[in-house]
């Protein structure tokens, strides 16, 4: 939790401030957010909002009310849904309070009286009858009851959620700007040029924004700048074919199942500056569904084999936005009606779609998992032939590109000021002057200026350069030597993770088209920057192999924890594997067992049509000795790498010791100075601004209990065909910067946790969210090198706690069950982990754990068990202080040798005996666990076989 931010934003005020007289009684004082004088990212704003709700809920009685307001397409509803997935709350959408078919942004179209009446009932403990609006039928169709008992937190989501009529009923006010709102302004500004001021464009596209929406946003206490527009992080995979050849299968699929009927009007708008040539990505797409309008910028999609892959790129806008675009000179060049009949089963949908312009019906499968979509199509007997063209492309092929008409002239009314004025963030409410001076971005525009106004609205295209003077047209006409002479031209700029992911996939497709198979990609960057995450997302889209450079570790180097040392890699084997792949030869890639610290075997890899792309990712993937034969070089910086530097900078400033980022970088990541020169020459440079520590997209729901559960009961709730188990030993050390003020208690929020497991070091640099029975934490591990831990110790962090434990882990792909045995704690703790909250709850109920959950960390559990007289001055058991000191000395010695790239030869450390003992214990546990698993599997198989035999006889 951001202690400094939360400390300065909680003051008296809010709903109680409007409705009650100030009281001197400490018990009656309410805790409420104070307006922040800065805007934060979507991820950071989500985290602050969740923690603020929790803080306020613990300090006041009754319902906590939250208003999330902002312009159309800014991301209000997405924020409300993500908060509701973590905190069990009620979301009230203002869309259901429409009084007619007028534009949703029209202030008069909202029934404020009914909304206020519902809020007042819920605040006073009465059930509320809220309306339900049918947007296809364009009318109110009924109502639903919201129980006051289940509404500890109420979120009002809507364009006017911060209106003056509602503000007195809200405890926390959140403004969200950005999203498609800013992106559309950037695009229109790019299409039209500098002839119109930004204010004029806003009044044209969002005519109600400046007068009715923007003033309310200045009353927000949390201000979020949502730069997210469209992303392939969680794309939609689609298979499409004509329905004539699949009519029998379609009848079988829809037989007896409840289908959803929808009618859409799809419109494509051409910019006024567009040429006759059809550039689909220059067009704006508007989809009408009933009285709702959805907008997407360009026809962003990726075609890979039979799949059409689309991002989540549609955002709701008002009807006036379409009229404003037409008035600015955009013309509707293509429009068609799409009638859809679909059934939805979880994350998979099957639809029959009829396009009036084409006069044909298509069968479409959609899903969020590429493999599941492919498997389901085969199971249903749908085999194609698949169509990878969009409906727009098919219409343009049959009818041609519409001729360019003369666009309507822009309004001749004189503009009040053609020179755009920067609008500064308004002064915060009830904030002391000394806090204002500590904020750096007060002069930045906030509510109406696009965050990337100088950036081109569309991505650049890849170009090839040839070192062969005979290849002047960029085509491949010669032998393989000519193929090797053709290279990608590096992109001159750097890009965020979303744009970088799209550009990386487009680069692979360009290489496949121009050079053919195989395509070898290298992704390099510092530890924790997001290399592995990017590689996996690329593989999900393209369907390729990912090879980690960790597989090439030398066993003798791993005993010294030299994971960031270039000499730890088996460069000869790596070069052989890359050359084999490049020459389309079958090769054997090593498999490294991190638990034993040794190579455990090999797996075969062969280039084919199904696997023509191989990605190598690792810290040194772009080293000059590795990257030369690679076709695409990608550099990634940021992520937890940047987050850790910011954390250290914050901690240092708390003790009045200010350090530059460069000083922290060279100390905490000493190997980066050797890596950075490799990254500069990359074809694609990616800034990973995505914060997996804060983001709701990486939430892992955890239930923890110390209730005894039988091993057999755990196996019963897992899928026996996918079960996988392992045994791990780990050590957690907590380090804290000396001098940070505290109340004498050791808390997680002041510490950085370093976990040593399987010879790896991983960081937890932020306290997880605790809500109800759940511990909500990031689902990704942040691996670092031993030199990083040594650098933190050199910066003044001190080891203050030590925990040693062993874990038995069982998982089946959906949930993970971990049984942890803590040293000096008699009973083990069982943790159920998963990304789906309901699945985790169901598993806990099956194991009969309800009522036994705890959200305490292992640090809290250990400290509570230790009598004060037996604790050392650092807050840990006196018997563990010696082990911790040995471990710290070992880390510092190894960290300094790694950072200086010294020889691996060294004197034996006292800790080596402890490490060898841990490894031998792991091997003994593995042998026992393997025997137990075999016996249990045999018994279960016999039981299942006997049951099936009896059923067959009956």
Short mmCIF file of C-alpha atoms in Angstrom, two decimals, residues 508-716:
data_model
loop_
_atom_site.label_atom_id
_atom_site.label_comp_id
_atom_site.label_asym_id
_atom_site.label_seq_id
_atom_site.Cartn_x
_atom_site.Cartn_y
_atom_site.Cartn_z
CA UNK A 508 7.19 -12.06 -37.53
CA UNK A 509 4.52 -12.15 -40.22
CA UNK A 510 6.57 -9.84 -42.45
CA UNK A 511 9.60 -12.09 -42.00
CA UNK A 512 7.58 -15.20 -42.83
CA UNK A 513 6.20 -13.53 -45.95
CA UNK A 514 9.51 -12.13 -47.21
CA UNK A 515 12.06 -14.65 -45.97
CA UNK A 516 10.05 -17.80 -45.26
CA UNK A 517 10.69 -20.41 -42.61
CA UNK A 518 12.20 -20.37 -40.07
CA UNK A 519 11.96 -17.11 -38.12
CA UNK A 520 14.13 -16.91 -34.99
CA UNK A 521 13.37 -14.15 -32.46
CA UNK A 522 15.47 -12.96 -29.54
CA UNK A 523 13.92 -11.08 -26.59
CA UNK A 524 16.41 -9.54 -24.18
CA UNK A 525 16.28 -7.18 -21.22
CA UNK A 526 17.04 -6.93 -17.52
CA UNK A 527 15.56 -9.24 -14.89
CA UNK A 528 11.88 -8.61 -14.22
CA UNK A 529 11.36 -6.41 -17.29
CA UNK A 530 8.68 -8.65 -18.82
CA UNK A 531 10.59 -10.72 -21.39
CA UNK A 532 8.96 -14.02 -20.51
CA UNK A 533 5.50 -12.49 -20.37
CA UNK A 534 5.92 -10.89 -23.81
CA UNK A 535 7.29 -14.14 -25.30
CA UNK A 536 4.32 -16.14 -24.02
CA UNK A 537 1.80 -13.61 -25.33
CA UNK A 538 3.49 -13.68 -28.74
CA UNK A 539 3.42 -17.48 -28.69
CA UNK A 540 -0.29 -17.49 -27.84
CA UNK A 541 -0.99 -15.37 -30.91
CA UNK A 542 1.44 -16.83 -33.43
CA UNK A 543 1.51 -20.38 -32.09
CA UNK A 544 5.26 -20.86 -31.81
CA UNK A 545 7.93 -22.34 -29.53
CA UNK A 546 9.51 -20.37 -26.67
CA UNK A 547 12.96 -21.39 -25.43
CA UNK A 548 14.35 -19.76 -22.30
CA UNK A 549 18.09 -19.17 -22.05
CA UNK A 550 17.76 -20.54 -18.51
CA UNK A 551 17.69 -23.98 -20.16
CA UNK A 552 21.34 -23.47 -21.11
CA UNK A 553 22.68 -22.96 -17.58
CA UNK A 554 25.83 -24.83 -16.63
CA UNK A 555 25.29 -26.93 -13.53
CA UNK A 556 28.59 -25.94 -11.94
CA UNK A 557 27.74 -22.23 -12.20
CA UNK A 558 24.30 -22.66 -10.62
CA UNK A 559 25.82 -23.72 -7.33
CA UNK A 560 27.02 -20.13 -7.02
CA UNK A 561 23.63 -18.60 -7.98
CA UNK A 562 25.17 -16.95 -11.05
CA UNK A 563 21.95 -16.65 -13.03
CA UNK A 564 22.85 -13.22 -14.42
CA UNK A 565 26.39 -14.14 -15.43
CA UNK A 566 26.99 -14.61 -19.16
CA UNK A 567 29.60 -17.30 -18.44
CA UNK A 568 26.81 -19.42 -16.87
CA UNK A 569 25.40 -20.18 -20.34
CA UNK A 570 26.41 -23.17 -22.44
CA UNK A 571 27.10 -20.98 -25.45
CA UNK A 572 28.37 -23.84 -27.64
CA UNK A 573 25.13 -25.81 -27.30
CA UNK A 574 23.03 -22.68 -27.77
CA UNK A 575 24.85 -21.81 -31.00
CA UNK A 576 24.40 -25.35 -32.28
CA UNK A 577 20.65 -25.30 -31.56
CA UNK A 578 20.21 -21.93 -33.29
CA UNK A 579 22.18 -23.08 -36.36
CA UNK A 580 20.16 -26.31 -36.54
CA UNK A 581 16.89 -24.36 -36.40
CA UNK A 582 18.12 -21.88 -38.99
CA UNK A 583 18.94 -24.74 -41.36
CA UNK A 584 15.63 -26.52 -40.62
CA UNK A 585 17.35 -29.46 -38.95
CA UNK A 586 15.91 -31.32 -36.00
CA UNK A 587 17.72 -30.33 -32.82
CA UNK A 588 17.70 -31.20 -29.13
CA UNK A 589 17.08 -28.32 -26.72
CA UNK A 590 18.24 -28.87 -23.12
CA UNK A 591 15.90 -29.03 -20.13
CA UNK A 592 17.24 -27.54 -16.91
CA UNK A 593 15.88 -28.68 -13.55
CA UNK A 594 15.94 -25.67 -11.25
CA UNK A 595 15.24 -27.79 -8.18
CA UNK A 596 18.34 -29.96 -8.58
CA UNK A 597 20.37 -27.23 -10.31
CA UNK A 598 21.35 -29.59 -13.11
CA UNK A 599 20.37 -30.47 -16.67
CA UNK A 600 17.70 -33.15 -16.61
CA UNK A 601 17.38 -34.04 -20.29
CA UNK A 602 16.56 -32.76 -23.77
CA UNK A 603 13.51 -32.18 -25.91
CA UNK A 604 13.38 -32.34 -29.69
CA UNK A 605 12.55 -29.25 -31.71
CA UNK A 606 11.90 -29.26 -35.43
CA UNK A 607 10.87 -26.45 -37.76
CA UNK A 608 7.63 -27.09 -39.66
CA UNK A 609 4.63 -25.27 -41.04
CA UNK A 610 2.91 -25.62 -37.68
CA UNK A 611 5.98 -24.40 -35.79
CA UNK A 612 7.97 -22.12 -38.04
CA UNK A 613 8.84 -19.53 -35.39
CA UNK A 614 11.13 -20.01 -32.39
CA UNK A 615 11.59 -17.37 -29.66
CA UNK A 616 14.69 -17.29 -27.46
CA UNK A 617 14.19 -15.13 -24.38
CA UNK A 618 16.65 -14.24 -21.64
CA UNK A 619 18.81 -11.55 -20.14
CA UNK A 620 21.55 -12.11 -22.74
CA UNK A 621 19.35 -12.99 -25.73
CA UNK A 622 20.69 -9.93 -27.60
CA UNK A 623 24.34 -10.45 -26.72
CA UNK A 624 26.56 -10.03 -29.83
CA UNK A 625 27.65 -13.67 -29.57
CA UNK A 626 24.01 -14.83 -29.70
CA UNK A 627 21.97 -12.37 -31.76
CA UNK A 628 23.80 -12.46 -35.11
CA UNK A 629 21.88 -15.42 -36.61
CA UNK A 630 18.54 -14.19 -35.19
CA UNK A 631 16.00 -12.56 -37.50
CA UNK A 632 14.29 -10.25 -35.01
CA UNK A 633 15.81 -8.52 -31.96
CA UNK A 634 13.41 -7.24 -29.29
CA UNK A 635 14.51 -5.30 -26.20
CA UNK A 636 12.21 -4.95 -23.17
CA UNK A 637 12.79 -2.61 -20.24
CA UNK A 638 10.53 -1.60 -17.36
CA UNK A 639 8.14 -3.82 -15.41
CA UNK A 640 9.25 -4.81 -11.94
CA UNK A 641 12.73 -3.67 -12.96
CA UNK A 642 11.56 -0.05 -12.91
CA UNK A 643 9.14 -0.66 -10.05
CA UNK A 644 11.93 -1.82 -7.74
CA UNK A 645 14.03 1.25 -8.55
CA UNK A 646 11.05 3.49 -7.72
CA UNK A 647 10.50 1.60 -4.46
CA UNK A 648 14.14 2.05 -3.41
CA UNK A 649 13.99 5.73 -4.35
CA UNK A 650 10.85 6.14 -2.22
CA UNK A 651 12.39 4.36 0.77
CA UNK A 652 15.56 6.44 0.52
CA UNK A 653 13.57 9.68 0.43
CA UNK A 654 11.69 8.60 3.59
CA UNK A 655 14.98 8.64 5.49
CA UNK A 656 16.05 11.93 3.84
CA UNK A 657 18.62 10.24 1.65
CA UNK A 658 17.99 11.15 -1.97
CA UNK A 659 19.62 9.10 -4.72
CA UNK A 660 19.37 9.33 -8.47
CA UNK A 661 17.90 6.54 -10.51
CA UNK A 662 21.28 5.97 -12.13
CA UNK A 663 22.96 5.44 -8.75
CA UNK A 664 20.28 2.96 -7.72
CA UNK A 665 20.40 1.23 -11.09
CA UNK A 666 24.14 0.60 -11.01
CA UNK A 667 23.90 -0.73 -7.45
CA UNK A 668 20.76 -2.89 -7.63
CA UNK A 669 21.20 -4.06 -11.25
CA UNK A 670 24.99 -4.01 -11.76
CA UNK A 671 24.71 -6.31 -14.77
CA UNK A 672 22.50 -3.83 -16.62
CA UNK A 673 25.50 -1.74 -17.66
CA UNK A 674 26.72 -4.81 -19.55
CA UNK A 675 23.27 -5.54 -21.02
CA UNK A 676 22.24 -2.03 -22.04
CA UNK A 677 24.57 -1.74 -25.08
CA UNK A 678 22.95 -4.90 -26.50
CA UNK A 679 19.47 -3.43 -26.18
CA UNK A 680 20.22 -0.19 -28.02
CA UNK A 681 20.65 -1.98 -31.36
CA UNK A 682 17.36 -3.91 -31.14
CA UNK A 683 14.92 -3.82 -34.07
CA UNK A 684 12.07 -3.17 -31.62
CA UNK A 685 12.36 -1.41 -28.27
CA UNK A 686 9.50 -1.86 -25.79
CA UNK A 687 8.84 0.14 -22.63
CA UNK A 688 6.91 -2.11 -20.30
CA UNK A 689 4.79 0.42 -18.38
CA UNK A 690 2.46 -2.40 -17.35
CA UNK A 691 2.70 -2.89 -13.60
CA UNK A 692 1.94 -6.54 -12.75
CA UNK A 693 2.24 -5.77 -9.04
CA UNK A 694 -0.75 -3.43 -9.16
CA UNK A 695 -2.74 -4.58 -12.15
CA UNK A 696 -6.08 -6.34 -11.67
CA UNK A 697 -5.28 -8.37 -14.78
CA UNK A 698 -2.71 -10.38 -12.82
CA UNK A 699 -4.79 -11.14 -9.74
CA UNK A 700 -4.29 -14.52 -8.08
CA UNK A 701 -6.93 -15.42 -5.48
CA UNK A 702 -5.59 -17.33 -2.49
CA UNK A 703 -7.39 -19.04 0.43
CA UNK A 704 -5.19 -20.05 3.37
CA UNK A 705 -6.08 -22.42 6.22
CA UNK A 706 -4.26 -24.45 8.88
CA UNK A 707 -6.99 -27.09 9.02
CA UNK A 708 -5.71 -30.61 8.50
CA UNK A 709 -6.68 -32.11 5.11
CA UNK A 710 -5.92 -35.65 3.97
CA UNK A 711 -3.72 -36.12 0.93
CA UNK A 712 -6.39 -38.26 -0.72
CA UNK A 713 -9.00 -35.50 -0.35
CA UNK A 714 -6.73 -33.05 -2.16
CA UNK A 715 -6.35 -35.39 -5.14
CA UNK A 716 -10.12 -35.86 -5.39
#
